[in-house]
PDB file of C-alpha atoms in Angstrom:
ATOM      1  CA  UNK M   1     -29.253  46.084 -14.122  1.00 49.00           C
ATOM      2  CA  UNK M   2     -25.638  45.801 -13.192  1.00 59.00           C
ATOM      3  CA  UNK M   3     -26.842  44.639  -9.783  1.00 59.00           C
ATOM      4  CA  UNK M   4     -29.059  42.003 -11.465  1.00 50.00           C
ATOM      5  CA  UNK M   5     -26.221  40.650 -13.639  1.00 54.00           C
ATOM      6  CA  UNK M   6     -23.837  40.490 -10.593  1.00 61.00           C
ATOM      7  CA  UNK M   7     -26.430  38.462  -8.684  1.00 55.00           C
ATOM      8  CA  UNK M   8     -27.011  36.089 -11.597  1.00 58.00           C
ATOM      9  CA  UNK M   9     -23.209  35.683 -11.852  1.00 64.00           C
ATOM     10  CA  UNK M  10     -22.921  34.945  -8.256  1.00 61.00           C
ATOM     11  CA  UNK M  11     -25.689  32.414  -8.296  1.00 60.00           C
ATOM     12  CA  UNK M  12     -24.155  30.732 -11.412  1.00 66.00           C
ATOM     13  CA  UNK M  13     -20.717  30.495  -9.551  1.00 62.00           C
ATOM     14  CA  UNK M  14     -22.504  29.107  -6.658  1.00 59.00           C
ATOM     15  CA  UNK M  15     -24.208  26.386  -8.433  1.00 58.00           C
ATOM     16  CA  UNK M  16     -21.077  25.546 -10.251  1.00 62.00           C
ATOM     17  CA  UNK M  17     -19.152  25.425  -7.029  1.00 61.00           C
ATOM     18  CA  UNK M  18     -21.754  23.018  -5.681  1.00 68.00           C
ATOM     19  CA  UNK M  19     -21.722  20.764  -8.745  1.00 61.00           C
ATOM     20  CA  UNK M  20     -17.892  20.634  -8.638  1.00 63.00           C
ATOM     21  CA  UNK M  21     -17.872  19.832  -5.021  1.00 69.00           C
ATOM     22  CA  UNK M  22     -20.232  16.856  -5.632  1.00 76.00           C
ATOM     23  CA  UNK M  23     -18.479  15.667  -8.864  1.00 80.00           C
ATOM     24  CA  UNK M  24     -14.838  15.695  -7.492  1.00 85.00           C
ATOM     25  CA  UNK M  25     -15.366  12.845  -4.789  1.00 88.00           C
ATOM     26  CA  UNK M  26     -17.088  10.806  -7.499  1.00 92.00           C
ATOM     27  CA  UNK M  27     -14.335  11.334 -10.010  1.00 93.00           C
ATOM     28  CA  UNK M  28     -11.790  10.544  -7.443  1.00 94.00           C
ATOM     29  CA  UNK M  29     -13.512   7.312  -6.476  1.00 96.00           C
ATOM     30  CA  UNK M  30     -13.743   6.243 -10.110  1.00 96.00           C
ATOM     31  CA  UNK M  31     -10.035   6.972 -10.517  1.00 96.00           C
ATOM     32  CA  UNK M  32      -9.213   5.041  -7.373  1.00 97.00           C
ATOM     33  CA  UNK M  33     -11.302   1.991  -8.696  1.00 97.00           C
ATOM     34  CA  UNK M  34      -9.433   2.220 -11.958  1.00 97.00           C
ATOM     35  CA  UNK M  35      -5.945   2.366 -10.265  1.00 98.00           C
ATOM     36  CA  UNK M  36      -6.861  -0.519  -7.767  1.00 98.00           C
ATOM     37  CA  UNK M  37      -8.050  -2.647 -10.735  1.00 96.00           C
ATOM     38  CA  UNK M  38      -5.252  -1.941 -13.146  1.00 96.00           C
ATOM     39  CA  UNK M  39      -2.471  -2.374 -10.791  1.00 96.00           C
ATOM     40  CA  UNK M  40      -3.965  -5.647  -9.410  1.00 93.00           C
ATOM     41  CA  UNK M  41      -4.442  -7.064 -12.988  1.00 92.00           C
ATOM     42  CA  UNK M  42      -1.195  -5.868 -14.487  1.00 92.00           C
ATOM     43  CA  UNK M  43       0.883  -8.396 -16.242  1.00 90.00           C
ATOM     44  CA  UNK M  44       3.942  -9.581 -14.011  1.00 88.00           C
ATOM     45  CA  UNK M  45       7.089  -7.761 -15.224  1.00 89.00           C
ATOM     46  CA  UNK M  46      10.602  -8.656 -14.445  1.00 92.00           C
ATOM     47  CA  UNK M  47      11.847  -5.956 -11.953  1.00 94.00           C
ATOM     48  CA  UNK M  48      14.935  -5.681  -9.952  1.00 98.00           C
ATOM     49  CA  UNK M  49      15.415  -3.758  -6.691  1.00 98.00           C
ATOM     50  CA  UNK M  50      17.742  -3.656  -3.661  1.00 99.00           C
ATOM     51  CA  UNK M  51      14.948  -5.293  -1.501  1.00 99.00           C
ATOM     52  CA  UNK M  52      11.503  -6.688  -1.309  1.00 99.00           C
ATOM     53  CA  UNK M  53       9.137  -5.306   1.317  1.00 99.00           C
ATOM     54  CA  UNK M  54       6.601  -7.845   2.487  1.00 98.00           C
ATOM     55  CA  UNK M  55       3.601  -5.818   3.847  1.00 96.00           C
ATOM     56  CA  UNK M  56       2.228  -7.351   6.996  1.00 91.00           C
ATOM     57  CA  UNK M  57      -0.757  -9.594   7.334  1.00 91.00           C
ATOM     58  CA  UNK M  58      -2.199 -11.597  10.121  1.00 90.00           C
ATOM     59  CA  UNK M  59      -0.020 -14.024  12.010  1.00 92.00           C
ATOM     60  CA  UNK M  60      -1.546 -17.081  13.515  1.00 92.00           C
ATOM     61  CA  UNK M  61       0.455 -17.565  16.683  1.00 91.00           C
ATOM     62  CA  UNK M  62       4.090 -18.574  15.396  1.00 93.00           C
ATOM     63  CA  UNK M  63       2.871 -19.238  11.853  1.00 95.00           C
ATOM     64  CA  UNK M  64       1.793 -16.955   9.045  1.00 96.00           C
ATOM     65  CA  UNK M  65      -1.798 -16.837   8.040  1.00 94.00           C
ATOM     66  CA  UNK M  66      -2.511 -18.107   4.561  1.00 92.00           C
ATOM     67  CA  UNK M  67      -2.522 -14.598   3.046  1.00 93.00           C
ATOM     68  CA  UNK M  68       0.791 -13.692   4.863  1.00 96.00           C
ATOM     69  CA  UNK M  69       2.370 -17.018   3.826  1.00 96.00           C
ATOM     70  CA  UNK M  70       1.767 -16.193   0.189  1.00 95.00           C
ATOM     71  CA  UNK M  71       3.406 -12.834   0.415  1.00 97.00           C
ATOM     72  CA  UNK M  72       6.376 -14.325   2.162  1.00 98.00           C
ATOM     73  CA  UNK M  73       6.621 -17.039  -0.440  1.00 97.00           C
ATOM     74  CA  UNK M  74       6.590 -14.664  -3.276  1.00 97.00           C
ATOM     75  CA  UNK M  75       9.273 -12.500  -1.752  1.00 98.00           C
ATOM     76  CA  UNK M  76      11.448 -15.518  -1.350  1.00 98.00           C
ATOM     77  CA  UNK M  77      10.935 -16.314  -4.817  1.00 98.00           C
ATOM     78  CA  UNK M  78      12.250 -12.751  -5.748  1.00 98.00           C
ATOM     79  CA  UNK M  79      15.194 -13.306  -3.635  1.00 98.00           C
ATOM     80  CA  UNK M  80      16.030 -16.682  -4.950  1.00 98.00           C
ATOM     81  CA  UNK M  81      15.789 -15.543  -8.478  1.00 98.00           C
ATOM     82  CA  UNK M  82      18.145 -12.680  -7.579  1.00 97.00           C
ATOM     83  CA  UNK M  83      15.736 -10.001  -8.336  1.00 98.00           C
ATOM     84  CA  UNK M  84      16.142  -8.549  -4.904  1.00 99.00           C
ATOM     85  CA  UNK M  85      19.152  -8.850  -2.537  1.00 98.00           C
ATOM     86  CA  UNK M  86      17.320  -8.487   0.848  1.00 98.00           C
ATOM     87  CA  UNK M  87      13.882  -9.208   2.286  1.00 99.00           C
ATOM     88  CA  UNK M  88      12.231  -6.673   4.694  1.00 99.00           C
ATOM     89  CA  UNK M  89       9.413  -7.762   6.897  1.00 98.00           C
ATOM     90  CA  UNK M  90       6.838  -5.409   8.582  1.00 97.00           C
ATOM     91  CA  UNK M  91       4.194  -5.609  11.130  1.00 96.00           C
ATOM     92  CA  UNK M  92       3.693  -5.591  14.903  1.00 95.00           C
ATOM     93  CA  UNK M  93       1.501  -7.662  17.131  1.00 92.00           C
ATOM     94  CA  UNK M  94      -2.152  -7.315  17.788  1.00 80.00           C
ATOM     95  CA  UNK M  95      -1.525  -7.412  21.534  1.00 80.00           C
ATOM     96  CA  UNK M  96       1.317  -7.795  23.987  1.00 82.00           C
ATOM     97  CA  UNK M  97       2.620 -11.296  24.251  1.00 82.00           C
ATOM     98  CA  UNK M  98       1.825 -12.319  20.774  1.00 89.00           C
ATOM     99  CA  UNK M  99       4.601 -12.638  18.212  1.00 95.00           C
ATOM    100  CA  UNK M 100       5.027  -9.914  15.747  1.00 96.00           C
ATOM    101  CA  UNK M 101       4.106 -10.309  12.056  1.00 97.00           C
ATOM    102  CA  UNK M 102       7.598  -9.253  11.143  1.00 97.00           C
ATOM    103  CA  UNK M 103       9.143 -11.931  13.441  1.00 97.00           C
ATOM    104  CA  UNK M 104       6.803 -14.651  12.330  1.00 97.00           C
ATOM    105  CA  UNK M 105       7.785 -13.661   8.566  1.00 98.00           C
ATOM    106  CA  UNK M 106      11.562 -13.609   9.406  1.00 98.00           C
ATOM    107  CA  UNK M 107      11.297 -17.069  11.162  1.00 98.00           C
ATOM    108  CA  UNK M 108       9.488 -18.437   8.104  1.00 98.00           C
ATOM    109  CA  UNK M 109      12.081 -16.951   5.762  1.00 98.00           C
ATOM    110  CA  UNK M 110      15.050 -18.424   7.646  1.00 98.00           C
ATOM    111  CA  UNK M 111      13.385 -21.967   7.648  1.00 97.00           C
ATOM    112  CA  UNK M 112      13.270 -21.569   3.832  1.00 97.00           C
ATOM    113  CA  UNK M 113      16.976 -20.937   3.632  1.00 97.00           C
ATOM    114  CA  UNK M 114      17.210 -17.242   3.397  1.00 98.00           C
ATOM    115  CA  UNK M 115      20.341 -16.123   5.152  1.00 98.00           C
ATOM    116  CA  UNK M 116      19.932 -14.089   8.329  1.00 98.00           C
ATOM    117  CA  UNK M 117      22.263 -11.354   7.078  1.00 98.00           C
ATOM    118  CA  UNK M 118      19.740 -10.738   4.109  1.00 98.00           C
ATOM    119  CA  UNK M 119      16.741 -10.241   6.377  1.00 98.00           C
ATOM    120  CA  UNK M 120      15.640  -6.788   7.822  1.00 98.00           C
ATOM    121  CA  UNK M 121      12.448  -6.126   9.854  1.00 96.00           C
ATOM    122  CA  UNK M 122      10.491  -3.517  11.673  1.00 97.00           C
ATOM    123  CA  UNK M 123       8.099  -4.785  14.187  1.00 95.00           C
ATOM    124  CA  UNK M 124       5.930  -1.919  15.622  1.00 94.00           C
ATOM    125  CA  UNK M 125       3.605  -1.082  12.744  1.00 95.00           C
ATOM    126  CA  UNK M 126       0.027  -1.943  12.693  1.00 92.00           C
ATOM    127  CA  UNK M 127      -1.287  -0.826   9.340  1.00 95.00           C
ATOM    128  CA  UNK M 128       0.065  -0.316   5.620  1.00 97.00           C
ATOM    129  CA  UNK M 129       1.059   3.305   6.122  1.00 97.00           C
ATOM    130  CA  UNK M 130       3.013   2.643   9.240  1.00 96.00           C
ATOM    131  CA  UNK M 131       4.595  -0.445   7.669  1.00 97.00           C
ATOM    132  CA  UNK M 132       6.030   1.944   4.968  1.00 98.00           C
ATOM    133  CA  UNK M 133       6.676   4.897   7.368  1.00 98.00           C
ATOM    134  CA  UNK M 134       8.638   2.772   9.709  1.00 97.00           C
ATOM    135  CA  UNK M 135      11.079   1.045   7.132  1.00 97.00           C
ATOM    136  CA  UNK M 136      12.362   4.352   5.957  1.00 97.00           C
ATOM    137  CA  UNK M 137      14.980   4.291   8.669  1.00 96.00           C
ATOM    138  CA  UNK M 138      15.899   0.825   7.611  1.00 96.00           C
ATOM    139  CA  UNK M 139      16.379   1.808   3.973  1.00 98.00           C
ATOM    140  CA  UNK M 140      18.597   4.703   4.849  1.00 97.00           C
ATOM    141  CA  UNK M 141      20.672   2.758   7.405  1.00 97.00           C
ATOM    142  CA  UNK M 142      21.231  -0.042   4.875  1.00 97.00           C
ATOM    143  CA  UNK M 143      21.845   2.079   1.805  1.00 98.00           C
ATOM    144  CA  UNK M 144      18.622   0.545   0.121  1.00 98.00           C
ATOM    145  CA  UNK M 145      17.437   2.898  -2.612  1.00 98.00           C
ATOM    146  CA  UNK M 146      14.842   0.741  -4.432  1.00 98.00           C
ATOM    147  CA  UNK M 147      12.279  -1.706  -3.286  1.00 99.00           C
ATOM    148  CA  UNK M 148       9.607  -3.975  -4.528  1.00 98.00           C
ATOM    149  CA  UNK M 149       6.532  -3.990  -2.525  1.00 99.00           C
ATOM    150  CA  UNK M 150       4.996  -7.416  -2.094  1.00 98.00           C
ATOM    151  CA  UNK M 151       1.308  -8.020  -1.281  1.00 97.00           C
ATOM    152  CA  UNK M 152      -2.026  -9.229  -2.685  1.00 95.00           C
ATOM    153  CA  UNK M 153      -2.991  -7.690  -6.067  1.00 95.00           C
ATOM    154  CA  UNK M 154      -5.547  -5.210  -5.127  1.00 96.00           C
ATOM    155  CA  UNK M 155      -3.660  -3.989  -2.056  1.00 97.00           C
ATOM    156  CA  UNK M 156      -0.757  -2.707  -4.226  1.00 98.00           C
ATOM    157  CA  UNK M 157      -2.146   0.615  -5.540  1.00 98.00           C
ATOM    158  CA  UNK M 158      -2.685   2.034  -2.124  1.00 98.00           C
ATOM    159  CA  UNK M 159       0.700   0.763  -0.832  1.00 98.00           C
ATOM    160  CA  UNK M 160       2.434   2.219  -3.901  1.00 98.00           C
ATOM    161  CA  UNK M 161       0.684   5.537  -3.452  1.00 98.00           C
ATOM    162  CA  UNK M 162       1.646   5.745   0.228  1.00 98.00           C
ATOM    163  CA  UNK M 163       5.193   4.735  -0.433  1.00 98.00           C
ATOM    164  CA  UNK M 164       5.644   7.424  -3.069  1.00 97.00           C
ATOM    165  CA  UNK M 165       4.123   9.955  -0.803  1.00 97.00           C
ATOM    166  CA  UNK M 166       6.783   8.879   1.783  1.00 97.00           C
ATOM    167  CA  UNK M 167       9.631   9.464  -0.738  1.00 97.00           C
ATOM    168  CA  UNK M 168      10.275   5.599  -1.207  1.00 98.00           C
ATOM    169  CA  UNK M 169      11.239   4.635  -4.663  1.00 98.00           C
ATOM    170  CA  UNK M 170       8.934   1.474  -4.931  1.00 98.00           C
ATOM    171  CA  UNK M 171       7.727  -0.769  -7.606  1.00 98.00           C
ATOM    172  CA  UNK M 172       5.105  -3.521  -6.995  1.00 98.00           C
ATOM    173  CA  UNK M 173       5.003  -7.246  -7.291  1.00 97.00           C
ATOM    174  CA  UNK M 174       1.595  -9.155  -6.601  1.00 96.00           C
ATOM    175  CA  UNK M 175       1.476 -12.621  -5.195  1.00 95.00           C
ATOM    176  CA  UNK M 176       0.609 -15.003  -7.951  1.00 90.00           C
ATOM    177  CA  UNK M 177      -1.647 -17.001  -5.600  1.00 80.00           C
ATOM    178  CA  UNK M 178      -4.247 -15.384  -3.182  1.00 70.00           C
ATOM    179  CA  UNK M 179      -7.220 -16.358  -1.039  1.00 67.00           C
ATOM    180  CA  UNK M 180      -8.963 -13.676  -3.065  1.00 61.00           C
ATOM    181  CA  UNK M 181      -9.699 -15.837  -6.154  1.00 63.00           C
ATOM    182  CA  UNK M 182     -13.436 -16.385  -6.105  1.00 67.00           C
ATOM    183  CA  UNK M 183     -15.482 -13.676  -7.949  1.00 72.00           C
ATOM    184  CA  UNK M 184     -17.460 -12.465  -4.902  1.00 80.00           C
ATOM    185  CA  UNK M 185     -14.297 -12.267  -2.776  1.00 83.00           C
ATOM    186  CA  UNK M 186     -12.353 -10.365  -5.546  1.00 86.00           C
ATOM    187  CA  UNK M 187     -15.242  -7.891  -5.933  1.00 90.00           C
ATOM    188  CA  UNK M 188     -15.436  -7.239  -2.198  1.00 91.00           C
ATOM    189  CA  UNK M 189     -11.635  -6.720  -1.935  1.00 93.00           C
ATOM    190  CA  UNK M 190     -11.754  -4.482  -4.939  1.00 94.00           C
ATOM    191  CA  UNK M 191     -14.453  -2.380  -3.240  1.00 95.00           C
ATOM    192  CA  UNK M 192     -12.657  -2.361   0.053  1.00 96.00           C
ATOM    193  CA  UNK M 193      -9.390  -1.226  -1.480  1.00 97.00           C
ATOM    194  CA  UNK M 194     -11.002   1.426  -3.595  1.00 98.00           C
ATOM    195  CA  UNK M 195     -12.640   2.858  -0.652  1.00 97.00           C
ATOM    196  CA  UNK M 196      -9.305   2.742   1.351  1.00 97.00           C
ATOM    197  CA  UNK M 197      -7.361   4.362  -1.455  1.00 98.00           C
ATOM    198  CA  UNK M 198     -10.116   7.147  -1.819  1.00 97.00           C
ATOM    199  CA  UNK M 199     -10.153   7.761   1.911  1.00 97.00           C
ATOM    200  CA  UNK M 200      -6.241   7.927   1.881  1.00 97.00           C
ATOM    201  CA  UNK M 201      -6.127  10.279  -1.155  1.00 95.00           C
ATOM    202  CA  UNK M 202      -9.035  12.645  -0.157  1.00 92.00           C
ATOM    203  CA  UNK M 203      -7.446  13.035   3.409  1.00 92.00           C
ATOM    204  CA  UNK M 204      -3.936  13.550   2.042  1.00 86.00           C
ATOM    205  CA  UNK M 205      -5.161  16.065  -0.499  1.00 83.00           C
ATOM    206  CA  UNK M 206      -7.296  17.933   1.990  1.00 78.00           C
ATOM    207  CA  UNK M 207      -4.435  18.135   4.343  1.00 77.00           C
ATOM    208  CA  UNK M 208      -2.113  19.576   1.819  1.00 71.00           C
ATOM    209  CA  UNK M 209      -4.805  22.068   0.639  1.00 62.00           C
ATOM    210  CA  UNK M 210      -5.534  23.307   4.291  1.00 62.00           C
ATOM    211  CA  UNK M 211      -1.796  23.549   4.851  1.00 69.00           C
ATOM    212  CA  UNK M 212      -1.149  25.690   1.782  1.00 65.00           C
ATOM    213  CA  UNK M 213      -4.135  27.974   2.931  1.00 65.00           C
ATOM    214  CA  UNK M 214      -2.558  27.996   6.246  1.00 65.00           C
ATOM    215  CA  UNK M 215      -5.761  26.910   7.882  1.00 53.00           C
TER     216      UNK M 215
END
C-alpha cells in the first residue's frame, strides 16, 4: 500500500512538473508582450537625467536612416529642453570601410547645433545589448549616473531590461514619430520585440539558475 501511494505521489509530481515546464514559457511570453506593449504606449513623462543614450539603428552611408534620424531628433529635443546634459551615440558599422552608426549620429547632432563637448559615443557595438554594455565605461569616466534611453516605443522594454541587468540607472523616452505607425507594422514590431525580450529573459534566467546550481 505504501509503495502504491508513493508511486502515485511520484506520478503526480511528474505531471505537475511537466505542466509547470509547459506553462512557464507561456506565462513569460505573455508577461513580455504586456511589458513591451505597456512600455511602448505609456504616456510621455517629463524626466531629467545626466544623458540621453541614442540606441543604434541603420545608417545609410553618411546619413542616418529614417528610424535612426527620429531617434537622434528626439534626443536633441531632450537636450535642447535641458532634460539631459549630454548625448551618447552607440553603434558600430556593418562592415569595414563604412561609417559607424555612432559617428553618423554624432555628425548629425553637430549639424543641429549640439556642442562637441556634450557628445559622447561608442562605435563598436552591433546590437542593443552591446550598445548598453559598451557605454558603461563612458558613464563611469564622465560621472554620468542617470540616463534616458531613446528608441522606438516597442524597443524600449527590452532595452530597459538589459540596462537594468547591466547596472545602468535608466529611464526611457520613446520617439514621438516612428515608421512603425501602420497597424500591421506595429503588430509585427510588437511580436518581434516580444519574442526578443522573451528570448533574452529566458536565456538570462536560465544562465542564472544554472550558475546557482553550479552546472
